[in-house]
CSV table of C-alpha atoms and ligand atoms in Angstrom, one decimal:
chain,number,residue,atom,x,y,z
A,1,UNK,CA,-7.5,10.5,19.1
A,2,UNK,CA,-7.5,12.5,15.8
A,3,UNK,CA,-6.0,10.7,12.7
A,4,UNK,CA,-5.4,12.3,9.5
A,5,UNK,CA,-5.1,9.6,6.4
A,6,UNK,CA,-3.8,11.0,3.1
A,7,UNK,CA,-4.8,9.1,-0.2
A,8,UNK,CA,-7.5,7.6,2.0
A,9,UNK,CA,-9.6,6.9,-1.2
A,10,UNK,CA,-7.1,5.2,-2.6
A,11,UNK,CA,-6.7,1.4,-2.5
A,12,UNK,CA,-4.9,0.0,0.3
A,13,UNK,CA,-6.1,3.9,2.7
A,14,UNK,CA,-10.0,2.7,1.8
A,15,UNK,CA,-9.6,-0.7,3.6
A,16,UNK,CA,-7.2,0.8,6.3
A,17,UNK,CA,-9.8,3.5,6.8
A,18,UNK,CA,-12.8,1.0,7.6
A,19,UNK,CA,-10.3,0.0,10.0
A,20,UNK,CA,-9.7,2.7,11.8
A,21,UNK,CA,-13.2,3.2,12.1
A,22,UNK,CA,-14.0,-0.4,13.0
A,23,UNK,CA,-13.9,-0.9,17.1
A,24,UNK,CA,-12.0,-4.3,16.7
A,25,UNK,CA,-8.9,-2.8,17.8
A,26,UNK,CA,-7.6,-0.7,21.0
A,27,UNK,CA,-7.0,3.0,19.2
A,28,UNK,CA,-10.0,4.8,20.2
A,29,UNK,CA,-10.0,7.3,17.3
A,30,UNK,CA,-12.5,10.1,17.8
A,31,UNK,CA,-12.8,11.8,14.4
A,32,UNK,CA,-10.6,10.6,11.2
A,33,UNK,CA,-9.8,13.2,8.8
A,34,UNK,CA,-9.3,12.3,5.0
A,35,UNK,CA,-7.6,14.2,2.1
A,36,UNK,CA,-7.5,13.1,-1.3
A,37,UNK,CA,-7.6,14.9,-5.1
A,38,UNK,CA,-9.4,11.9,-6.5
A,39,UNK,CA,-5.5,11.4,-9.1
A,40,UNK,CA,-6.1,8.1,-9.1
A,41,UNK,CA,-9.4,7.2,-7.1
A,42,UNK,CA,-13.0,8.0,-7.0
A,43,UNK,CA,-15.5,9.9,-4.6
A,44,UNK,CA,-17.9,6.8,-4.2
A,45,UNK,CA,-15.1,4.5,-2.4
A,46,UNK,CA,-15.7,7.2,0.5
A,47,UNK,CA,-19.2,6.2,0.0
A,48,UNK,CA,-18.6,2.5,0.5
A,49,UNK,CA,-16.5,3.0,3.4
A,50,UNK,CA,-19.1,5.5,5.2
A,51,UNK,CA,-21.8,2.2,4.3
A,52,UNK,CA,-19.0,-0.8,5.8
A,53,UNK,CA,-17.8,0.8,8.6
A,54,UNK,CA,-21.1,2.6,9.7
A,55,UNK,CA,-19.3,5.7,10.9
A,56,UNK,CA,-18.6,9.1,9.2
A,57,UNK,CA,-15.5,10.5,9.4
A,58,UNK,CA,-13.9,14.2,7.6
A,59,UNK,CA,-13.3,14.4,4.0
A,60,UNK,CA,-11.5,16.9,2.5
A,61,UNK,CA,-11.0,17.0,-1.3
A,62,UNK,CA,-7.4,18.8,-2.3
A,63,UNK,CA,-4.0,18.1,-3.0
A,64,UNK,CA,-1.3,17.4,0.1
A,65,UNK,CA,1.0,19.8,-2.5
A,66,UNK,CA,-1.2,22.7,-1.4
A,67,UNK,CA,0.8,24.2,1.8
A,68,UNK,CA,-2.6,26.5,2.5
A,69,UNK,CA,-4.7,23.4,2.1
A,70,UNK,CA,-2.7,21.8,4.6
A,71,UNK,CA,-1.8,24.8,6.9
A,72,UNK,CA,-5.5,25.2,7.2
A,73,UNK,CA,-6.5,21.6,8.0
A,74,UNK,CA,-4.1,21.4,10.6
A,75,UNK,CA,-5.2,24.2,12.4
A,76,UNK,CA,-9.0,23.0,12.2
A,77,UNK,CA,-7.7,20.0,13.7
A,78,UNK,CA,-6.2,18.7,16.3
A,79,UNK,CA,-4.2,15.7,14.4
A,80,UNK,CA,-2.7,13.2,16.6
A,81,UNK,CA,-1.1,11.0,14.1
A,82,UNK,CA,-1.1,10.5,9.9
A,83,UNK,CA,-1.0,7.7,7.9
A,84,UNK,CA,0.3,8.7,4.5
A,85,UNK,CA,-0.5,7.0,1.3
A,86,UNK,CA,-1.1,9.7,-0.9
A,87,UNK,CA,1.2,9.2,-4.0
A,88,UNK,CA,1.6,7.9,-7.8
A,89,UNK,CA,2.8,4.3,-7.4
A,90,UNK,CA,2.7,3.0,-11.1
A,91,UNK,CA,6.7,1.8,-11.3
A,92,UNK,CA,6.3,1.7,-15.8
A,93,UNK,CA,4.8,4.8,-15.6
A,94,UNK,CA,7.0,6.6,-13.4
A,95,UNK,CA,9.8,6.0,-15.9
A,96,UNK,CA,7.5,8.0,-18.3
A,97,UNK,CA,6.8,11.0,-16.5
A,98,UNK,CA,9.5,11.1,-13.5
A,99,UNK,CA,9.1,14.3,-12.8
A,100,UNK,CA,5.4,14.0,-12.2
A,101,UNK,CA,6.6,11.3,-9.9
A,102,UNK,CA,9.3,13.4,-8.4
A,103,UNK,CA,7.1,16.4,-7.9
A,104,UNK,CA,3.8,14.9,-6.5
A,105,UNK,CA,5.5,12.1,-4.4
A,106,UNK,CA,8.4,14.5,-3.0
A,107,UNK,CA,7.0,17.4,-2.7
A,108,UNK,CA,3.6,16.1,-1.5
A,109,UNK,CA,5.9,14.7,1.3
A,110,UNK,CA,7.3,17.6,1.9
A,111,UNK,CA,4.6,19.9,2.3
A,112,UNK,CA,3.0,17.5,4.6
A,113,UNK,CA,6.3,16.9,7.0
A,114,UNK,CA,6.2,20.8,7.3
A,115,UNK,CA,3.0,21.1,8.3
A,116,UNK,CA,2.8,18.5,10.9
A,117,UNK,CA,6.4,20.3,11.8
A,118,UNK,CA,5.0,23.2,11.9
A,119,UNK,CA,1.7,22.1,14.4
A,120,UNK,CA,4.0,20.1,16.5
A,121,UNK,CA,2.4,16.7,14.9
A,122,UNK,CA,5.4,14.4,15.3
A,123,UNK,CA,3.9,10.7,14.7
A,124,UNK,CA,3.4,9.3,11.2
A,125,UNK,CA,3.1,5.9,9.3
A,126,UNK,CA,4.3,6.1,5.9
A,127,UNK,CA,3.3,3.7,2.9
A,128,UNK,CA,6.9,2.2,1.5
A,129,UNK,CA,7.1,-0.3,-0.7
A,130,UNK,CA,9.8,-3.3,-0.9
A,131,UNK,CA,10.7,-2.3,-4.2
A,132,UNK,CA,13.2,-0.2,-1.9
A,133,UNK,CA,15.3,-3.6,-1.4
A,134,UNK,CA,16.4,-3.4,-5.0
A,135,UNK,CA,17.0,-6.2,-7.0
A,136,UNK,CA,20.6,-8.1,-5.2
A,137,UNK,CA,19.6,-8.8,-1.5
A,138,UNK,CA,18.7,-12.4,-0.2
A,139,UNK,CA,15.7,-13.7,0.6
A,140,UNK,CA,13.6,-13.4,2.8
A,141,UNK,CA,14.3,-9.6,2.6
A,142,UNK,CA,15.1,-8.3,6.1
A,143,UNK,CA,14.8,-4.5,6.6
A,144,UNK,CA,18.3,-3.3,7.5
A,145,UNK,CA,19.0,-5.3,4.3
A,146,UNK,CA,20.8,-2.4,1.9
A,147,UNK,CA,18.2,-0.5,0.3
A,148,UNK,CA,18.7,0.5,-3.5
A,149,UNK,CA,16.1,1.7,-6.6
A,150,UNK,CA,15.8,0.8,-10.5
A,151,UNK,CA,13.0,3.5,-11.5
A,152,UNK,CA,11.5,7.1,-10.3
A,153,UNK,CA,8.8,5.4,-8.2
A,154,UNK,CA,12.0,3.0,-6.2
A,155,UNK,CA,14.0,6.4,-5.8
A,156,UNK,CA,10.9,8.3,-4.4
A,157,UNK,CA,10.1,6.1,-1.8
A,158,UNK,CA,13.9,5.7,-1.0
A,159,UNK,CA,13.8,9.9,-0.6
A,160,UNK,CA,11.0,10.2,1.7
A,161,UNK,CA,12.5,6.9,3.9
A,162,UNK,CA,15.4,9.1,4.1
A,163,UNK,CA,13.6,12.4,5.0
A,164,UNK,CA,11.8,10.7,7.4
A,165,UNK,CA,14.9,9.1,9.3
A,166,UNK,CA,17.0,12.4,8.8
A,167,UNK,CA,14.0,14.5,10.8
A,168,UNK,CA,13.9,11.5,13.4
A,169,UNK,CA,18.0,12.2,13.5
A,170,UNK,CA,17.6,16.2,14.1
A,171,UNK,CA,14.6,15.6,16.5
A,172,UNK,CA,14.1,12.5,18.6
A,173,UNK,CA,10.1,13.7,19.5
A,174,UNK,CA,9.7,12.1,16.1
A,175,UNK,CA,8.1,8.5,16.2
A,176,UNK,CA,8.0,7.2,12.8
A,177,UNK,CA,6.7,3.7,10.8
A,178,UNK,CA,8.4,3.5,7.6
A,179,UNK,CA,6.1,0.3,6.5
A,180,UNK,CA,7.5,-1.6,3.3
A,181,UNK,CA,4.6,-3.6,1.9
A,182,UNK,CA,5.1,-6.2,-0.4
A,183,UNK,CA,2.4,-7.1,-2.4
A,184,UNK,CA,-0.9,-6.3,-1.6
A,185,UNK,CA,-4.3,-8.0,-2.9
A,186,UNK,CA,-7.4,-9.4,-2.3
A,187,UNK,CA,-10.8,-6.8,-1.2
A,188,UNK,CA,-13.1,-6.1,1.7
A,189,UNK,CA,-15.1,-9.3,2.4
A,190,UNK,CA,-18.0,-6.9,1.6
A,191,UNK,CA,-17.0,-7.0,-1.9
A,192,UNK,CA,-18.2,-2.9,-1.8
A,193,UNK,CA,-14.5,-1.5,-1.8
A,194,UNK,CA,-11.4,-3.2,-3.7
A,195,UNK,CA,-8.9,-2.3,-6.0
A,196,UNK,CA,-9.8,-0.5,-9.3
A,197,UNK,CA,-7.2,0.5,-11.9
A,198,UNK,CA,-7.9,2.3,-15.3
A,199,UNK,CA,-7.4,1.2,-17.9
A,200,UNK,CA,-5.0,-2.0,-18.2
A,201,UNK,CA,-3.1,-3.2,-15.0
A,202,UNK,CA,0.3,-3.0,-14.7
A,203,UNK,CA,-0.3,-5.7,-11.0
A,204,UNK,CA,-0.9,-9.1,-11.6
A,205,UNK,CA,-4.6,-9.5,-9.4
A,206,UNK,CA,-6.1,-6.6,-11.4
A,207,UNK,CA,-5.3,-8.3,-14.5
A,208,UNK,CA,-5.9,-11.6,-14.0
A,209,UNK,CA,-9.4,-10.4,-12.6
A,210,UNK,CA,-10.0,-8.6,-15.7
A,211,UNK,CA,-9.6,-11.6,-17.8
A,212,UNK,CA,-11.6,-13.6,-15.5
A,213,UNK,CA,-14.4,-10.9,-15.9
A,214,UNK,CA,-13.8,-11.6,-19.6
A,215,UNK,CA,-12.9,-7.5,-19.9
A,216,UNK,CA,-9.3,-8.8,-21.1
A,217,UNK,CA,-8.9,-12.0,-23.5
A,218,UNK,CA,-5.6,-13.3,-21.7
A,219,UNK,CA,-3.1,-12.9,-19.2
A,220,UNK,CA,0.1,-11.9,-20.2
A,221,UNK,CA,2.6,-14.3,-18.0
A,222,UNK,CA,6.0,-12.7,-17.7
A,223,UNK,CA,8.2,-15.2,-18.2
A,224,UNK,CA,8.3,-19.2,-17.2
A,225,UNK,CA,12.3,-19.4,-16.8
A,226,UNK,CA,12.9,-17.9,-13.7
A,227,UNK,CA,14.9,-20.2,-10.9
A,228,UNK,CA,11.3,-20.8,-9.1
A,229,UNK,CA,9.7,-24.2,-8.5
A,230,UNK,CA,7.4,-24.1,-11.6
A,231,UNK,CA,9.5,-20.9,-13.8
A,232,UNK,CA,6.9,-18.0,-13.3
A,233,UNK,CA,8.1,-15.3,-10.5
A,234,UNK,CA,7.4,-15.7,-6.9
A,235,UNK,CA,6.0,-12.6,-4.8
A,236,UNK,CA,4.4,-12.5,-1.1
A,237,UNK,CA,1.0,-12.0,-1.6
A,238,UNK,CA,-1.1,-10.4,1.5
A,239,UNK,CA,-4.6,-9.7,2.0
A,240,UNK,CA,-5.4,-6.0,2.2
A,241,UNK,CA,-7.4,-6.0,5.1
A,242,UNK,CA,-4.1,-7.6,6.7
A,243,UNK,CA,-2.2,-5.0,5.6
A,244,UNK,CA,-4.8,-2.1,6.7
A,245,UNK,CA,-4.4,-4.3,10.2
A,246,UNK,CA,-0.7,-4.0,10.1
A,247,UNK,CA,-1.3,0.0,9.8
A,248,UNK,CA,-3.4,-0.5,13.1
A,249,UNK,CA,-0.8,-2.1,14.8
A,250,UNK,CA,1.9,0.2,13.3
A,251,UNK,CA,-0.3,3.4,14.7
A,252,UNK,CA,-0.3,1.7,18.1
A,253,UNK,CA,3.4,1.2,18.3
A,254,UNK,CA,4.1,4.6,17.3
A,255,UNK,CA,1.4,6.2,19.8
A,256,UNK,CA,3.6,4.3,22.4
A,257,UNK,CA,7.7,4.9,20.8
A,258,UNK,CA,9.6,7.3,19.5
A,259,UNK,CA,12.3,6.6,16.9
A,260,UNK,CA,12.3,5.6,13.3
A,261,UNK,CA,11.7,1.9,12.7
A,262,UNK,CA,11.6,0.1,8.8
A,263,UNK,CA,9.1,-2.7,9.1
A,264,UNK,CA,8.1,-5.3,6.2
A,265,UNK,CA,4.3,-5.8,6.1
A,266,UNK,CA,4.4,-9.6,4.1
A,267,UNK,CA,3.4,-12.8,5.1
A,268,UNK,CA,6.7,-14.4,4.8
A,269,UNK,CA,5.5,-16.8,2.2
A,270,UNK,CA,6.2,-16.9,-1.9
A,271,UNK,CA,3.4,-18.0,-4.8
A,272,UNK,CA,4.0,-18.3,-8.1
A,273,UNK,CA,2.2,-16.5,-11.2
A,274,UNK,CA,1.0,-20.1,-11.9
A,275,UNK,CA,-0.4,-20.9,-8.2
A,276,UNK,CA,-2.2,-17.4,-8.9
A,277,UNK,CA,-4.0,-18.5,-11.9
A,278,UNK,CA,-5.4,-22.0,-10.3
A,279,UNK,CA,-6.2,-20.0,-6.8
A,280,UNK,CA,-8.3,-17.8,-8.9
A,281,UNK,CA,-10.0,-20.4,-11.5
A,282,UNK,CA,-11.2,-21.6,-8.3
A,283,UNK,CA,-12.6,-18.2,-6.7
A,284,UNK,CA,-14.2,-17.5,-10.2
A,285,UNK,CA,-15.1,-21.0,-11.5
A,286,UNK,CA,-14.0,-21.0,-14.8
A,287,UNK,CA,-10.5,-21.1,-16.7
A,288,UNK,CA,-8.2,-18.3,-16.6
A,289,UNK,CA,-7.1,-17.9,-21.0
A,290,UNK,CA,-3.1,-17.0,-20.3
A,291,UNK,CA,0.1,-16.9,-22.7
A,292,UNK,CA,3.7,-17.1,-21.7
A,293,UNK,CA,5.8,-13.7,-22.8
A,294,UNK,CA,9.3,-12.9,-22.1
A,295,UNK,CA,10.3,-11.7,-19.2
A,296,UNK,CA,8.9,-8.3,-17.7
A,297,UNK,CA,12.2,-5.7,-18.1
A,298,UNK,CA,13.1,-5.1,-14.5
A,299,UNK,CA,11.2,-7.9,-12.5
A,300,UNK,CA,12.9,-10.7,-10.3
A,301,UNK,CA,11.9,-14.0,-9.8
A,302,UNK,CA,11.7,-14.4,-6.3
A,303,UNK,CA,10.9,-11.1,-3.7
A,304,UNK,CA,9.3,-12.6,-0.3
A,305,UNK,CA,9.6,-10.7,3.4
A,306,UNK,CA,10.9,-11.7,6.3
A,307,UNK,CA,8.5,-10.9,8.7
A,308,UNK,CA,10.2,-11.2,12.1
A,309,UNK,CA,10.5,-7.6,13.1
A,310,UNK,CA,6.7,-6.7,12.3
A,311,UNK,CA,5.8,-10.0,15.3
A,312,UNK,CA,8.1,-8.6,17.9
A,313,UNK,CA,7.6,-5.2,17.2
A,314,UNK,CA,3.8,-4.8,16.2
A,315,UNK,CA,2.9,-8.4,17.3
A,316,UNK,CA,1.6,-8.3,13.6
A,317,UNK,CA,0.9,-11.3,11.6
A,318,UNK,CA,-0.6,-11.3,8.1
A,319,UNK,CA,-3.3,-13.9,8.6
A,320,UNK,CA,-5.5,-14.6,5.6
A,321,UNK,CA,-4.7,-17.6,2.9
A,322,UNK,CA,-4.6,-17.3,-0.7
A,323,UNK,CA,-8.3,-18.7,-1.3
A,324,UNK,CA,-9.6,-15.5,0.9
A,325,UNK,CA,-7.6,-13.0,-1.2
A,326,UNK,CA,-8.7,-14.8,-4.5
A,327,UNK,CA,-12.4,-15.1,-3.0
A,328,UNK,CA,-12.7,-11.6,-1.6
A,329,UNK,CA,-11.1,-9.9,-4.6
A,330,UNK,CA,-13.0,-11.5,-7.3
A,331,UNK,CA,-16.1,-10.7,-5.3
A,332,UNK,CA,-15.4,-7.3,-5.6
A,333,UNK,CA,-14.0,-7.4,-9.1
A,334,UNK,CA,-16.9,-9.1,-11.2
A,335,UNK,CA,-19.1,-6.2,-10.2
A,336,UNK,CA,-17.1,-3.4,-10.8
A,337,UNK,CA,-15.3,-4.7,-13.6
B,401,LIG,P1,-3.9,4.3,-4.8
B,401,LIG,O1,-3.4,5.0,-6.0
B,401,LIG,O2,-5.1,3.4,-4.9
B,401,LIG,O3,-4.1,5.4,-3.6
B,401,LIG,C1,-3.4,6.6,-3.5
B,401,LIG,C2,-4.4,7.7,-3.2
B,401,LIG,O4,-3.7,8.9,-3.1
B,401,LIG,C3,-5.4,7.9,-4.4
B,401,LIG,O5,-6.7,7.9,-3.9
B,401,LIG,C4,-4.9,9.2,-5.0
B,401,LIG,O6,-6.1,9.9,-5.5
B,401,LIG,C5,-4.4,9.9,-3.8
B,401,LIG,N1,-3.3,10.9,-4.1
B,401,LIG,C6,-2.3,10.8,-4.9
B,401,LIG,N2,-1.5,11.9,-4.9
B,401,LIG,C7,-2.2,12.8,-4.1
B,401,LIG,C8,-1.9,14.1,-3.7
B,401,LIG,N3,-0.9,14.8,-4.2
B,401,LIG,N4,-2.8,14.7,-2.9
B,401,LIG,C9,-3.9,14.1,-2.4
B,401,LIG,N5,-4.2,12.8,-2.7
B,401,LIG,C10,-3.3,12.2,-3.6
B,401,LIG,O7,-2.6,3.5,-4.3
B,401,LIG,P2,-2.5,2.3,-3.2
B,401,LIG,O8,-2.3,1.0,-3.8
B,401,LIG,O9,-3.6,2.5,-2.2
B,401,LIG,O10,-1.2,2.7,-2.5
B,401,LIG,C11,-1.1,3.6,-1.4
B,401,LIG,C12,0.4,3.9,-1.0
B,401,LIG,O11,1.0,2.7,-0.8
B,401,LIG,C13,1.1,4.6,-2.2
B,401,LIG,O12,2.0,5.5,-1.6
B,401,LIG,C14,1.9,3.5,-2.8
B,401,LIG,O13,3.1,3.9,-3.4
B,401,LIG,C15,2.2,2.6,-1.6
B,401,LIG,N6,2.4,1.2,-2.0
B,401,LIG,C16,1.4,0.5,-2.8
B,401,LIG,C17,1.6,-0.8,-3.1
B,401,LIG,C18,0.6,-1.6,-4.0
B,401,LIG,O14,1.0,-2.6,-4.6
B,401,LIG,N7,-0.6,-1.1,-4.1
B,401,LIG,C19,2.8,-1.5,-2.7
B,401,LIG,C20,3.7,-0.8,-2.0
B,401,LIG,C21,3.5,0.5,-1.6
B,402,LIG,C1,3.7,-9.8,-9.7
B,402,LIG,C2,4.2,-11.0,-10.5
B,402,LIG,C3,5.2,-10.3,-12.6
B,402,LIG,C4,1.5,-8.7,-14.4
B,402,LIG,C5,4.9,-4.1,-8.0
B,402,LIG,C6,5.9,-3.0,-7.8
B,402,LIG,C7,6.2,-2.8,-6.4
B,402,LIG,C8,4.9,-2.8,-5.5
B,402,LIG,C9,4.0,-3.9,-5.8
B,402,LIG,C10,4.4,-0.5,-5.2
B,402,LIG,C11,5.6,-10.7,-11.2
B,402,LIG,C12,4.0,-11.1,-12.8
B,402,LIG,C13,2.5,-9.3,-13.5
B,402,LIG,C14,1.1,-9.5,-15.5
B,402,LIG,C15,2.6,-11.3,-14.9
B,402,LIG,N1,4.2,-1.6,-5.8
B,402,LIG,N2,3.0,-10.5,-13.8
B,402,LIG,N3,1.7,-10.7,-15.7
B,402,LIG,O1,6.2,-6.3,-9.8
B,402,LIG,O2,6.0,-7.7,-7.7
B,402,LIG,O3,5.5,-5.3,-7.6
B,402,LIG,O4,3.7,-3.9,-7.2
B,402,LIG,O5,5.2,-0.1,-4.4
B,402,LIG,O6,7.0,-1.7,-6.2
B,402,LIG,O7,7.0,-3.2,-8.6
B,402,LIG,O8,3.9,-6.8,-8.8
B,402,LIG,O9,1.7,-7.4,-9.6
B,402,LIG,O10,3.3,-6.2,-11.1
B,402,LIG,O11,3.8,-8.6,-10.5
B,402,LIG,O12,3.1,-12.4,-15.1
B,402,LIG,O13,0.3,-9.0,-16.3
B,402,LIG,O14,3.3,-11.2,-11.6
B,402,LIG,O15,6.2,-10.7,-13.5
B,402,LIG,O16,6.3,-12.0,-11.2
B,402,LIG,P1,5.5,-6.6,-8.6
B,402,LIG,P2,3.1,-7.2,-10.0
């Protein structure tokens, strides 16, 4: 089986990359083909994953906006399925530059729906995000939970959901994996790929590894008032490498159905900013310097998935605790950082 991964130098398509080219799973993928423009990644993550995984795969540098790019790397090869990641995902700075957001993010999208339209390639996973539940639903979140937006980022992910469910609509060949992943930390146990931001995080781990890697003096804490057990705001932390496993099991499922289905990748489980902190003093050794702000415009205190339809669907369970995810980032962070 052929696989094409967009953004697969990116954070979350690195890990799910070494994945794919791992053997611990049933896909028997044959070559894996990789397109990124390096917008918010660099060329030696593909070096890292090429050292983990022990396997080469196709790269090919260019931009998913480039319909003779694509056009041409479809025809080369004979793609069975695509995971999509490729997009801007900053939610403060989308509000900056929308139509940066708008025009990458959608029409990215676009040009790649086409193209696999065009070469019959009808089975794709696609990176969503739970900020597509808004900010009034109960939790846990379930996915047929209404689905609203506060920012450019929120409304392009809502757009391509919708794209995605309309081509399902006009043509049921489609088989589709809308995956909305709530927060995603922690690094390959290797400590050779992770997450890497410039310049200052807008996402709690990064930051908070940054000042543990005494790069940043403190931690900005947005808010302590929230109705949560100690105040700070609760989100559902999961490993990365259970997240690039949920895109394994997600791939199998749609290899085997047709249909669009919505699917939360969490664990099902809440940790405060606080908890954060003390689970990383312990990864790193040494105090985490912090200071209480106001509240972060546009946050909620509580956001945790319900993770039902990801078990019977995918038989997917998000596995690692808290320490590992502390533990395996920090590993990776206080040599890059
Ligand atoms: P990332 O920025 O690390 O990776 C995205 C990759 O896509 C980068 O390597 C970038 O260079 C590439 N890219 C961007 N636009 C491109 C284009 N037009 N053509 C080719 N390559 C392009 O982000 P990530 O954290 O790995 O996120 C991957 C996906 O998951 C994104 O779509 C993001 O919106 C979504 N997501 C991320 C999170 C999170 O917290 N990290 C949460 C929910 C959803
Ligand atoms: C987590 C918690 C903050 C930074 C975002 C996007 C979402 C998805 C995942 C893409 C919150 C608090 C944070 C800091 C803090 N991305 N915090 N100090 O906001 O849950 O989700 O990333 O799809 O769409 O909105 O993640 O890591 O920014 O914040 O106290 O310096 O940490 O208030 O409670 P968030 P986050």
């Amino acid at each position: 089986m052929n696989i094409l991964v967009t953004g697969g130098a990116g954070y979350i398509g690195s890990h799910t990359c070494v994945e794919l080219l791992s053997e611990s799973h049933g896909l028997s993928v044959d070559q894996l083909i990789i397109i990124d423009n390096f917008s918010n990644s660099k060329p030696d993550m593909l070096e890292k994953v090429r050292a983990i995984a022990g396997r080469d795969f196709i790269f090919i540098e260019g931009d998913i906006r480039d319909p003779g790019k694509m056009n041409a790397l479809f025809d080369t090869y004979a793609i069975d399925a695509v995971i999509h990641f490729a997009g801007l995902k900053a939610v403060g700075e989308s509000t900056q530059k929308p139509l940066a957001y708008y025009d990458n993010n959608l029409t990215g999208s676009l040009v790649l729906f086409e193209t696999m339209q065009s070469h019959g390639v009808k089975r794709i996973v696609f990176s969503s995000s739970a900020t597509v539940y808004g900010m009034s639903n109960p939790m846990p979140l379930r996915e047929e939970y209404p689905v609203s937006a506060t920012n450019p980022y929120g409304y392009t992910k809502l757009v391509i959901e919708r794209m995605l469910m309309d081509l399902a609509q006009a043509d049921p060949g489609w088989s589709i994996s809308l995956l909305r992943y709530f927060n995603p930390i922690g690094a390959h146990p290797s400590g050779l790929i992770g997450e890497d931001p410039n310049g200052i995080p807008n996402n709690l781990l990064p930051y908070v590894a940054k000042v543990a890697a005494g790069k940043l003096p403190a931690l900005p804490v947005y808010g302590d008032d929230y109705d949560t057990p100690d105040g700070t705001g609760v989100r559902d932390y999961i490993h990365v490498m259970d997240l690039a496993g949920g895109h394994i099991a997600a791939l199998e499922y749609v290899m085997r159905n047709r249909g669009v289905e919505a699917v939360n990748l969490g664990t099902g489980h809440g940790t405060s900013v606080l908890s954060i902190i003390r689970a990383f003093e312990k990864a790193c050794g040494h105090a985490i310097p912090y200071t209480v702000t106001g509240r972060r415009p546009g946050d909620i205190g509580t956001c945790y998935a319900d993770t039902e339809k990801a078990r019977r669907l995918y038989g997917f369970e998000a596995r690692r605790t808290l320490e590992e995810m502390c533990a395996d980032g920090w590993r990776f962070a206080k040599e890059r950082y």
